[in-house]
mmCIF file of C-alpha atoms in Angstrom:
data_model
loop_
_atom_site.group_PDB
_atom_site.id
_atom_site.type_symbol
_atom_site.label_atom_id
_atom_site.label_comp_id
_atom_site.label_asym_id
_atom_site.label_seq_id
_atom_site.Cartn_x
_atom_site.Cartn_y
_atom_site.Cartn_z
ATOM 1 C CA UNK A 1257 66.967 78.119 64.214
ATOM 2 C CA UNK A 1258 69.256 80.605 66.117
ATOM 3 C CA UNK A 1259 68.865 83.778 66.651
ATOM 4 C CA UNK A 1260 71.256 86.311 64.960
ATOM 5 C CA UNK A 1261 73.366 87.793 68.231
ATOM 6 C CA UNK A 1262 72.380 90.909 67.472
ATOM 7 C CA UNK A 1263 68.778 90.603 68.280
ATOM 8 C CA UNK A 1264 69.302 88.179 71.007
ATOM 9 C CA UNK A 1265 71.259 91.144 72.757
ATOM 10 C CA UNK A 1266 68.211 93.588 71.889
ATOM 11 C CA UNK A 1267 65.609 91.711 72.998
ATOM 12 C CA UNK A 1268 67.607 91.451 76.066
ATOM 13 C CA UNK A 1269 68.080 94.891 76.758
ATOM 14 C CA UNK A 1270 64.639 95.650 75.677
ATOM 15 C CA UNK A 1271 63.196 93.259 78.683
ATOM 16 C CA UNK A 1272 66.103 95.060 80.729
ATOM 17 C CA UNK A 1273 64.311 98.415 79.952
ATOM 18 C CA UNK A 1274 61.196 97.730 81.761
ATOM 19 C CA UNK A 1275 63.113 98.735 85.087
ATOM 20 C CA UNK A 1276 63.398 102.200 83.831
ATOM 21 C CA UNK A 1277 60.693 104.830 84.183
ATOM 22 C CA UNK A 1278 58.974 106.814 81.114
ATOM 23 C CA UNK A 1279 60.889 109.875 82.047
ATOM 24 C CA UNK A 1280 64.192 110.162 82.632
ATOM 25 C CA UNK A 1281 66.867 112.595 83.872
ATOM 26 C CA UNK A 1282 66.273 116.047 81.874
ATOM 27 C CA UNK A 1283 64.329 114.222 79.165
ATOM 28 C CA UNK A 1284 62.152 110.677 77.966
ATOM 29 C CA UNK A 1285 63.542 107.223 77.981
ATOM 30 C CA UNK A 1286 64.562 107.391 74.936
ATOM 31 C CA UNK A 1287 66.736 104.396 75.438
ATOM 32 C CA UNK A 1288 64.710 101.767 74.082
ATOM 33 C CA UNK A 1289 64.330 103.916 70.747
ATOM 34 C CA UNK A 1290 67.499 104.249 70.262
ATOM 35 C CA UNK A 1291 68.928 100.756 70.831
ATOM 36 C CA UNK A 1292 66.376 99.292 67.942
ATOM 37 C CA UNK A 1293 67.751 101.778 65.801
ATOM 38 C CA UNK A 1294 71.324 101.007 66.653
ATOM 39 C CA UNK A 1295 70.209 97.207 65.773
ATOM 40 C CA UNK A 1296 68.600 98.184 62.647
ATOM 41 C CA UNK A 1297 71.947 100.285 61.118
ATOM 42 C CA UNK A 1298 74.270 97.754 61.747
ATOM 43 C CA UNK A 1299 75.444 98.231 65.691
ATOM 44 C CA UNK A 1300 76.894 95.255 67.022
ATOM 45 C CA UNK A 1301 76.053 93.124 70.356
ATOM 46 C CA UNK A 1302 78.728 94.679 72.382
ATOM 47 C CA UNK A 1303 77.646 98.357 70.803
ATOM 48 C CA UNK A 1304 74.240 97.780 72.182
ATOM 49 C CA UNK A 1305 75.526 97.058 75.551
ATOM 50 C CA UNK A 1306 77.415 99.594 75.885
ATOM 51 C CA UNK A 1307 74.934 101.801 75.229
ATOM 52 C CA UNK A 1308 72.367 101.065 76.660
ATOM 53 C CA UNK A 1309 74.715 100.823 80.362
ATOM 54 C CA UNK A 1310 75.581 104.565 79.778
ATOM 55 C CA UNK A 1311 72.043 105.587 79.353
ATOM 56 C CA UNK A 1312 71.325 103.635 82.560
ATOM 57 C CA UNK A 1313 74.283 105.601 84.481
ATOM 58 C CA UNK A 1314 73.506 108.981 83.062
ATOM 59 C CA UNK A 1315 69.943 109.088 82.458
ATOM 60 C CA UNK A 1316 68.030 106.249 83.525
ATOM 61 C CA UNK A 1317 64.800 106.793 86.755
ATOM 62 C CA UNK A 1318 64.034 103.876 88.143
ATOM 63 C CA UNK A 1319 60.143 102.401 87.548
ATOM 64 C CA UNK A 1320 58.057 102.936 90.314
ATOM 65 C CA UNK A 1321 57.019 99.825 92.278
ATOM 66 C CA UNK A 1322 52.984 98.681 90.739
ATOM 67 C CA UNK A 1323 50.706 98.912 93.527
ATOM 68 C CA UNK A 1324 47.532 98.711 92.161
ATOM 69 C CA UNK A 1325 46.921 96.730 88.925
ATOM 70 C CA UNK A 1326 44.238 98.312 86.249
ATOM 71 C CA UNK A 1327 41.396 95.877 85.016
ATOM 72 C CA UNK A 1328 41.257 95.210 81.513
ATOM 73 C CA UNK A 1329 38.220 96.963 80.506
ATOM 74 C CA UNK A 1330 39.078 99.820 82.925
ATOM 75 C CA UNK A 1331 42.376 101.087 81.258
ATOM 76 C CA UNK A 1332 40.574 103.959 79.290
ATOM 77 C CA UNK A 1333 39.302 105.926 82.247
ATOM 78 C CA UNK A 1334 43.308 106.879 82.930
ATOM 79 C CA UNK A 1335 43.775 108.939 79.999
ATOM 80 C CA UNK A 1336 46.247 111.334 80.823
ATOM 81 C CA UNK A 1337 46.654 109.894 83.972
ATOM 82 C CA UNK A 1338 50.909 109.877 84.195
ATOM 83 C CA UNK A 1339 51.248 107.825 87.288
ATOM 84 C CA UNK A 1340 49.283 104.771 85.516
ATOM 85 C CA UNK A 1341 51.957 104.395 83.184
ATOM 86 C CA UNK A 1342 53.296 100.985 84.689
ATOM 87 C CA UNK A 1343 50.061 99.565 85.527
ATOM 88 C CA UNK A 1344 48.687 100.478 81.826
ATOM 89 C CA UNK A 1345 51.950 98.648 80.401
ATOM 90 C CA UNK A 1346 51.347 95.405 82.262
ATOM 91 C CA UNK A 1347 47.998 95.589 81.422
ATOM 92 C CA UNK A 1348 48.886 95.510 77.861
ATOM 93 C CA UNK A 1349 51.650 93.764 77.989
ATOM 94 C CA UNK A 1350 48.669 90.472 79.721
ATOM 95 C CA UNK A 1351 46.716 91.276 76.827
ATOM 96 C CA UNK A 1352 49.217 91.380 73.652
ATOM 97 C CA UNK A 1353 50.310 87.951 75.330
ATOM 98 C CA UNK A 1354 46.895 87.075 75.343
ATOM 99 C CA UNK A 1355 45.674 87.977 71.678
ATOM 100 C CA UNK A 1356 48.636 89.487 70.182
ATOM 101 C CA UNK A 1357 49.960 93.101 69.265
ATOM 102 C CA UNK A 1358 47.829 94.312 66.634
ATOM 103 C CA UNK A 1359 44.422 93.351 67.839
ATOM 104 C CA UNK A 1360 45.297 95.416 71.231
ATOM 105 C CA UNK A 1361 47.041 98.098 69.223
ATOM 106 C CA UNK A 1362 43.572 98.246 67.048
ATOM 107 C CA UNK A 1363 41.886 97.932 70.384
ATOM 108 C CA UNK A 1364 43.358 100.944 72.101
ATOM 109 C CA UNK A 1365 42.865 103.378 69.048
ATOM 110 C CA UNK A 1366 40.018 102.774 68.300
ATOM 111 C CA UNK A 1367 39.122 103.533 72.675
ATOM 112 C CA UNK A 1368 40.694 107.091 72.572
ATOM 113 C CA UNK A 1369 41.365 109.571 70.432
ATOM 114 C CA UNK A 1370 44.338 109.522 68.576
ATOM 115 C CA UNK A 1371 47.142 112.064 70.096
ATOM 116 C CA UNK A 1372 50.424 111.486 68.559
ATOM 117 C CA UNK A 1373 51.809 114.806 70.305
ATOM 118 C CA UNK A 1374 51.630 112.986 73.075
ATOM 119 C CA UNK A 1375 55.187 112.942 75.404
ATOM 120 C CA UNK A 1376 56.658 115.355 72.543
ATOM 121 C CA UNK A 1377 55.158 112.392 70.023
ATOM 122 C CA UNK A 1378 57.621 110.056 71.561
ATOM 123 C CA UNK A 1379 54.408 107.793 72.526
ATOM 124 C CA UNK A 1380 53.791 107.223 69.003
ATOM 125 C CA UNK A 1381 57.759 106.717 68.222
ATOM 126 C CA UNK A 1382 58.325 104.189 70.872
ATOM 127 C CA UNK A 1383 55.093 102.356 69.926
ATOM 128 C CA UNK A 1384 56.277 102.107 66.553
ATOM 129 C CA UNK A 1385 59.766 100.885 67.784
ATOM 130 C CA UNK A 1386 58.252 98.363 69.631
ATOM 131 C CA UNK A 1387 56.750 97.333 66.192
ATOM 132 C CA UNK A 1388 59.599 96.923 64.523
ATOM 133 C CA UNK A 1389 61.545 95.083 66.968
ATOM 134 C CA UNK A 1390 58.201 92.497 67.658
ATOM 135 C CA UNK A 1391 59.117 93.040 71.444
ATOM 136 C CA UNK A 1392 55.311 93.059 73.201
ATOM 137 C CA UNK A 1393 56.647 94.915 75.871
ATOM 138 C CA UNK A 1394 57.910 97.987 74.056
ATOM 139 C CA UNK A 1395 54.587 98.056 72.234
ATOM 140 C CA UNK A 1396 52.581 98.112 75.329
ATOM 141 C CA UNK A 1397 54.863 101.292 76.853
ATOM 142 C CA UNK A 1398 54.211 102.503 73.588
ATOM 143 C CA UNK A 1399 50.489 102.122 74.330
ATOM 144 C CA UNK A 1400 51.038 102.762 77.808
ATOM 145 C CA UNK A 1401 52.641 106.256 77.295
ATOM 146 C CA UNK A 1402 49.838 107.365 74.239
ATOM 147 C CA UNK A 1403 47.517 106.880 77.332
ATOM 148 C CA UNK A 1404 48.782 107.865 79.795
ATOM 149 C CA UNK A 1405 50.649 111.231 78.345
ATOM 150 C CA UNK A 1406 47.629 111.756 76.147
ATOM 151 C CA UNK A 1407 47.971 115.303 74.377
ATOM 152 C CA UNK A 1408 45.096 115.841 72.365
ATOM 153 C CA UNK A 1409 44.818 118.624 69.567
ATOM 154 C CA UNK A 1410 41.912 118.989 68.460
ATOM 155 C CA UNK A 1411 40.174 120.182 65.907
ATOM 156 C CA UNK A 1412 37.144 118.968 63.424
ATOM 157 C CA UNK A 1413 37.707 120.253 59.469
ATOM 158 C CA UNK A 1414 33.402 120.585 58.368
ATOM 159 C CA UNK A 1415 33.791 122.929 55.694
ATOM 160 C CA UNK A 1416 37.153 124.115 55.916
ATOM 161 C CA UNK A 1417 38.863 124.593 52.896
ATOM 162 C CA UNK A 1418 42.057 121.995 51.826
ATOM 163 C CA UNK A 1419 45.324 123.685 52.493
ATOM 164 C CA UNK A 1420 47.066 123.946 48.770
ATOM 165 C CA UNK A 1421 50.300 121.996 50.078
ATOM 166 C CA UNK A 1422 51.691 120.943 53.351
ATOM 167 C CA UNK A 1423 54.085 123.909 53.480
ATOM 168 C CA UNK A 1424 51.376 126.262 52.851
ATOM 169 C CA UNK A 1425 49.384 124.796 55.405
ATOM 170 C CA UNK A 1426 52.244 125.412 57.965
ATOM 171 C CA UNK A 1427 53.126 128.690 57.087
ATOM 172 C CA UNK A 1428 49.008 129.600 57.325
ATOM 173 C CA UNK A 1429 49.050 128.896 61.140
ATOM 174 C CA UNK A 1430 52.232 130.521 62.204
ATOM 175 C CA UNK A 1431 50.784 133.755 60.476
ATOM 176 C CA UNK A 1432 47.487 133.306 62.209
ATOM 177 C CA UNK A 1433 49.422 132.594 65.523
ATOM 178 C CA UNK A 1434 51.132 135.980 64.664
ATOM 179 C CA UNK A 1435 54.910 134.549 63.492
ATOM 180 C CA UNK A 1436 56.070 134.390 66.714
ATOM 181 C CA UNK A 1437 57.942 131.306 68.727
ATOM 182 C CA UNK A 1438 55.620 130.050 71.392
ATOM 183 C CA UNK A 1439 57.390 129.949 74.836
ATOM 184 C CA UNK A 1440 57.671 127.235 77.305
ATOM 185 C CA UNK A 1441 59.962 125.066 79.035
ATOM 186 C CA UNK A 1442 59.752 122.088 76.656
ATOM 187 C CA UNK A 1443 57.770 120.582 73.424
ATOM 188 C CA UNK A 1444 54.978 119.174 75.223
ATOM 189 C CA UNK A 1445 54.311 122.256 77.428
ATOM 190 C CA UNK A 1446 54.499 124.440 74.122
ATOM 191 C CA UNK A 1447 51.881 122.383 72.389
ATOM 192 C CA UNK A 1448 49.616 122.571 74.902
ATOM 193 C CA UNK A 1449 49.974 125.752 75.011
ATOM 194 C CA UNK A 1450 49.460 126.022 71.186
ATOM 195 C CA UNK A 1451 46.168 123.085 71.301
ATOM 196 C CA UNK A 1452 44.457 125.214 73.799
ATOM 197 C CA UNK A 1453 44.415 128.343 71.794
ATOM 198 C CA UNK A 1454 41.427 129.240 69.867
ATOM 199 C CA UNK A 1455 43.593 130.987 67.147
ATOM 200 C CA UNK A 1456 45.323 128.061 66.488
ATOM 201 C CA UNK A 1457 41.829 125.577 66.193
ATOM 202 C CA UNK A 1458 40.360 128.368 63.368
ATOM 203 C CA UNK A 1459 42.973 128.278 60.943
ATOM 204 C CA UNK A 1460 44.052 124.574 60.589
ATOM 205 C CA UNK A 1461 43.469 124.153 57.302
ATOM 206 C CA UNK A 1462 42.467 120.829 56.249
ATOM 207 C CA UNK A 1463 44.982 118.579 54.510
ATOM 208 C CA UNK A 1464 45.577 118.414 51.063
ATOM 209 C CA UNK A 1465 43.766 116.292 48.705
ATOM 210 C CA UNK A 1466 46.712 114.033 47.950
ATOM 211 C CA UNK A 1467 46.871 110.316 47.059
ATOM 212 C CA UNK A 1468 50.067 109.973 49.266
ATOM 213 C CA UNK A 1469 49.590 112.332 51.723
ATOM 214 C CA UNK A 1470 51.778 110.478 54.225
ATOM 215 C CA UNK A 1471 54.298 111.028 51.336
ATOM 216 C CA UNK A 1472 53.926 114.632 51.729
ATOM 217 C CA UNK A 1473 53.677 115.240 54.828
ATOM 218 C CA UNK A 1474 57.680 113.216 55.153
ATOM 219 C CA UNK A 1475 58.986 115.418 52.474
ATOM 220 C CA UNK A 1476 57.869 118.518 54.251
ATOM 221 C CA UNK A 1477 59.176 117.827 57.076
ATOM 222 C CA UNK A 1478 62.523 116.926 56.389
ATOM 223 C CA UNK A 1479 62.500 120.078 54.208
ATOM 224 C CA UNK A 1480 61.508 122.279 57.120
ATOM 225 C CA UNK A 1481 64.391 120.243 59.242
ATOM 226 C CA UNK A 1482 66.894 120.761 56.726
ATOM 227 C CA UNK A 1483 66.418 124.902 56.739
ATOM 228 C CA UNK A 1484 65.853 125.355 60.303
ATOM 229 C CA UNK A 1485 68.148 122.617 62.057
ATOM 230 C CA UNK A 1486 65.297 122.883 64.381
ATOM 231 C CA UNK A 1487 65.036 120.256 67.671
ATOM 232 C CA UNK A 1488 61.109 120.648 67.483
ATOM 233 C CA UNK A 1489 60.916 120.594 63.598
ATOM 234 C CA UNK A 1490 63.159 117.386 64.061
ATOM 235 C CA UNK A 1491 60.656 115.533 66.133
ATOM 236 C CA UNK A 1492 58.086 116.200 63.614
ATOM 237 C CA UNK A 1493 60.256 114.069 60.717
ATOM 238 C CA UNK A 1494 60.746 110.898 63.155
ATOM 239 C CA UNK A 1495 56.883 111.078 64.372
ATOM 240 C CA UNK A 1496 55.988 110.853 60.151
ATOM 241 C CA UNK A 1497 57.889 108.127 59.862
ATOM 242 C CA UNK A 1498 56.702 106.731 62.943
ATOM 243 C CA UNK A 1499 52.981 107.072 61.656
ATOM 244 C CA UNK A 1500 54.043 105.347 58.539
ATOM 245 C CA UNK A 1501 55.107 101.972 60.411
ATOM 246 C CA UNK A 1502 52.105 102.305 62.392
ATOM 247 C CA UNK A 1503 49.375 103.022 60.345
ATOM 248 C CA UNK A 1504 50.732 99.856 57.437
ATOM 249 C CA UNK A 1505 49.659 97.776 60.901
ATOM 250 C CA UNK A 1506 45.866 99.183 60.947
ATOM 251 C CA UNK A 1507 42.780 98.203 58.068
ATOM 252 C CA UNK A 1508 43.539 101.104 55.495
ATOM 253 C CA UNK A 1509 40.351 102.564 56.674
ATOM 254 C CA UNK A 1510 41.275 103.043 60.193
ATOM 255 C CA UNK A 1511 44.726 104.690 59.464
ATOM 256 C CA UNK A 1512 42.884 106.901 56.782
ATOM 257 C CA UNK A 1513 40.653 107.948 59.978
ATOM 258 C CA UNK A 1514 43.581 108.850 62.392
ATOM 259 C CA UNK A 1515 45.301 110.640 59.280
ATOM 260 C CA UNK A 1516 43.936 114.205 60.393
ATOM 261 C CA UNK A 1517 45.141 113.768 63.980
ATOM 262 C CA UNK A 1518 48.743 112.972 62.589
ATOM 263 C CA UNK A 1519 48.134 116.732 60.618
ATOM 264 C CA UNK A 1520 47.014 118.275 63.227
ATOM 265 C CA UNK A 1521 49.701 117.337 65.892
ATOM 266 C CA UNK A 1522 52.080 117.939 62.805
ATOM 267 C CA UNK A 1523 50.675 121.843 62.598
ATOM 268 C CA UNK A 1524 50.838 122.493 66.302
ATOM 269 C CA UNK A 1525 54.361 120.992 66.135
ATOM 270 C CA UNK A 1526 55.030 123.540 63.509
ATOM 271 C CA UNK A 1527 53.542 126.644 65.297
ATOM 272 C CA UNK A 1528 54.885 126.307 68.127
ATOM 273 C CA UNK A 1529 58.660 127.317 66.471
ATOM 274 C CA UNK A 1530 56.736 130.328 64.720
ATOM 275 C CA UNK A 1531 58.329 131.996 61.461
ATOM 276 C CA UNK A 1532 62.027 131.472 60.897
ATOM 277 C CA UNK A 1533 64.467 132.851 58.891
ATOM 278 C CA UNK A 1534 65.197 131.096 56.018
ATOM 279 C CA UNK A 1535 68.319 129.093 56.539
ATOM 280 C CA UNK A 1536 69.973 126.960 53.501
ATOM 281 C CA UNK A 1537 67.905 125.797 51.137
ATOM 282 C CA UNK A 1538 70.034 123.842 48.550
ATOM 283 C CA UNK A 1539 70.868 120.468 49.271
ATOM 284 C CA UNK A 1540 74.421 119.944 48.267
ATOM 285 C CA UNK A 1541 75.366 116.550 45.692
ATOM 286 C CA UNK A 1542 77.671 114.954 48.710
ATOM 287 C CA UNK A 1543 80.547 112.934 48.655
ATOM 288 C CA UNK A 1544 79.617 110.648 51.765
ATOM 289 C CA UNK A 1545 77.680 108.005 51.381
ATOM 290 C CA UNK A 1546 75.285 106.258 53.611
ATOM 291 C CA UNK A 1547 77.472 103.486 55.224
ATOM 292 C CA UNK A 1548 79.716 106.331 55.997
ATOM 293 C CA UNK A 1549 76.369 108.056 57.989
ATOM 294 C CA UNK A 1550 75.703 104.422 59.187
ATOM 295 C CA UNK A 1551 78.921 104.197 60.926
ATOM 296 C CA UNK A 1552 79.038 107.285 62.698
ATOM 297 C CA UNK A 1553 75.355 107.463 63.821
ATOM 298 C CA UNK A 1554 76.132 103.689 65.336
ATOM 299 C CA UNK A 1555 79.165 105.077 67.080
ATOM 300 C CA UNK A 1556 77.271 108.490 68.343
ATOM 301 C CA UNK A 1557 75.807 108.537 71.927
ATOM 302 C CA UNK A 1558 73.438 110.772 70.990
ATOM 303 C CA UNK A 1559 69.814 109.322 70.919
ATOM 304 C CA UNK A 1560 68.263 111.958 68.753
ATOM 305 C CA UNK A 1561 71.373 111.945 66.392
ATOM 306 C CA UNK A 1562 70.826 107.908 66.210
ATOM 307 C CA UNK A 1563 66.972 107.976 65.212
ATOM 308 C CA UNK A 1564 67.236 110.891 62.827
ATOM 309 C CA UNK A 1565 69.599 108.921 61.040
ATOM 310 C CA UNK A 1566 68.136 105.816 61.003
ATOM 311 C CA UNK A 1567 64.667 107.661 59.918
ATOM 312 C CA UNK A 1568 66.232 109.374 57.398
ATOM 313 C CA UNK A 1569 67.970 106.274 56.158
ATOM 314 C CA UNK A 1570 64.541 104.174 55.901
ATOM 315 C CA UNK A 1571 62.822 107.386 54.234
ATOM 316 C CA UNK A 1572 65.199 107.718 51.629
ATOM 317 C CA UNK A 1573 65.279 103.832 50.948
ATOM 318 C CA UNK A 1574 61.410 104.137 50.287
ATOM 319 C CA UNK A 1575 61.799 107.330 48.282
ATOM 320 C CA UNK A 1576 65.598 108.365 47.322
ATOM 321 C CA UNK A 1577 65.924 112.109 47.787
ATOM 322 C CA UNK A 1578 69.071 113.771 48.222
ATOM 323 C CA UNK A 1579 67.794 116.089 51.533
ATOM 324 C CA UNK A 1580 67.753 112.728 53.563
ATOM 325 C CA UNK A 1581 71.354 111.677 52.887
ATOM 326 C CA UNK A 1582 72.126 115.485 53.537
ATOM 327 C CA UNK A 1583 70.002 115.821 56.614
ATOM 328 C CA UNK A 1584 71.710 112.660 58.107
ATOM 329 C CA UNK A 1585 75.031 113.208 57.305
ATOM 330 C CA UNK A 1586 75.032 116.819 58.835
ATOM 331 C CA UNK A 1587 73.411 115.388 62.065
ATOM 332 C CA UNK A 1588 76.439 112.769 62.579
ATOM 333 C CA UNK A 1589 78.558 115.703 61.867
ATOM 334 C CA UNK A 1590 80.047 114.924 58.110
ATOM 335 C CA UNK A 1591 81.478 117.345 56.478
ATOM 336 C CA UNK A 1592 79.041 118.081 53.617
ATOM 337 C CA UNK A 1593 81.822 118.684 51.163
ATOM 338 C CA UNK A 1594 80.454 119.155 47.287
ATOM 339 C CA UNK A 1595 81.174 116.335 44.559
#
């Protein structure tokens, strides 16, 4: 049977990605994110092309050569190790060949604590990417970069009390942090800074008891996003959706065990903007419609614009809510006129 041009193009250009370097100019390689979502809204061949050549003109590092390879059942003792990114992917990328993706992907998690802050929880994002798409090698960066970036945040709840909702949970440890916006030159450096304070580890509330939790946690955040407009707060509504796609891959108990890690990256994430001023609040009944928000996150060159939409978009067609077509239609720059 052939394959639909579309995804012959991306896994192309997904292969083509493993030249570039986990960081690149000013920010991630976010490139490989962004051309799945691209695929997934609708973009054509020649759209992904073009895309992904101006990321490689205006953003792309080169990968550095591999020198020294990484034996399988050594790949753990370079946790946090950046410069073994590219050995850690080929190692992964041997052994998803080898066995598949989700026994490595079960492999790996259950081998090192679960940090999806990691790389400003673009780790967990591309990983889940690389899902979707099937493309091995954009599930072993994935891998690769949870390793190798690992930011862990931790904190163990014994005995603490369940936080009443997600919101109140939030707002709990930005008062306890004192309200104030935590400085630093970018996300990750702010959450470490935020993970290595002691104020921060005493009042994490535990999560609350809620049969959908997940659920929860996706509606606050794209609540927070849509009063704030925040970059940091927006990174905390892709990495929930991000957990969703990964955790339906992993036995229910597993995912229900890396659960608090997701809430605790999610609170640190939170903390690190500190108390805002409350920006709009009402979502306004729009006269735009999704294939409208479709079209011009496609056409945007903007890979933050791109996956908020497209998260938004796959949110709202598991749970319809009105703040997702919003959210997404003020990101691609629509104006939100009333019905």
């Amino acid at each position: 049977m052939r394959k639909d041009p579309v995804r012959l193009k991306l896994e192309e250009l997904l292969d083509a990605n493993a030249r570039f370097d986990l960081a690149a100019r000013g920010t991630t390689n976010h490139c490989p994110m962004a051309l799945v979502a691209l695929a997934e809204m609708g973009a054509s061949a020649e759209r992904l092309q073009a895309f992904f050549d101006r990321w490689e003109r205006e953003y792309a590092l080169s990968a550095s050569p591999v020198e020294t390879l990484i034996a399988r059942g050594e790949w753990s003792r370079h946790l946090g190790n950046a410069a073994a990114f590219g050995a850690l992917r080929l190692l992964f990328l041997d052994w998803i060949t080898e066995v598949g993706s989700a026994p490595v992907i079960v492999a790996v998690l259950n081998e090192v604590p679960f940090a999806p802050a990691s790389e400003a929880f673009h780790a967990l994002i591309r990983l889940t990417y690389g899902i979707e798409a099937a493309h091995s090698g954009e599930i072993a960066s994935g891998l690769a970069a949870l390793v190798s970036s690992h930011l862990p945040v931790d904190v163990q709840f014994d005995e603490r009390r369940a936080a009443e909702s997600v919101e109140a949970a939030f707002e709990h440890v930005v008062d306890a942090m004192g309200g104030s916006a935590v400085e630093g030159s970018s996300i990750t450096s702010r959450l470490r800074v935020v993970a290595s304070d002691v104020r921060f580890r005493q009042a994490v509330l535990a999560p609350p008891v809620s049969a959908c939790l997940l659920d929860d946690v996706a509606q606050a955040t794209i609540a927070a996003y849509w009063r704030s407009r925040n970059f940091t707060i927006l990174h905390t509504v892709t990495a929930s959706h991000a957990a969703r796609i990964l955790f339906a891959q992993l036995p229910e108990a597993m995912a229900a065990r890396l659960l608090p890690g997701l809430w605790v990256a999610l609170c640190a994430a939170y903390v690190t903007v500190g108390r805002r001023a409350s920006g709009e609040g009402d979502v306004p009944d729009l006269a735009v419609s999704w294939s409208d928000v479709q079209r011009l996150a496609v056409a945007s060159n903007d890979d933050h614009v791109i996956k908020l939409a497209y998260t938004c978009l796959c949110e709202y067609r598991r749970q319809p809510s009105a703040v997702y077509l919003a959210a997404a239609a003020r990101v691609v720059g629509l104006d939100l006129g009333r019905r």
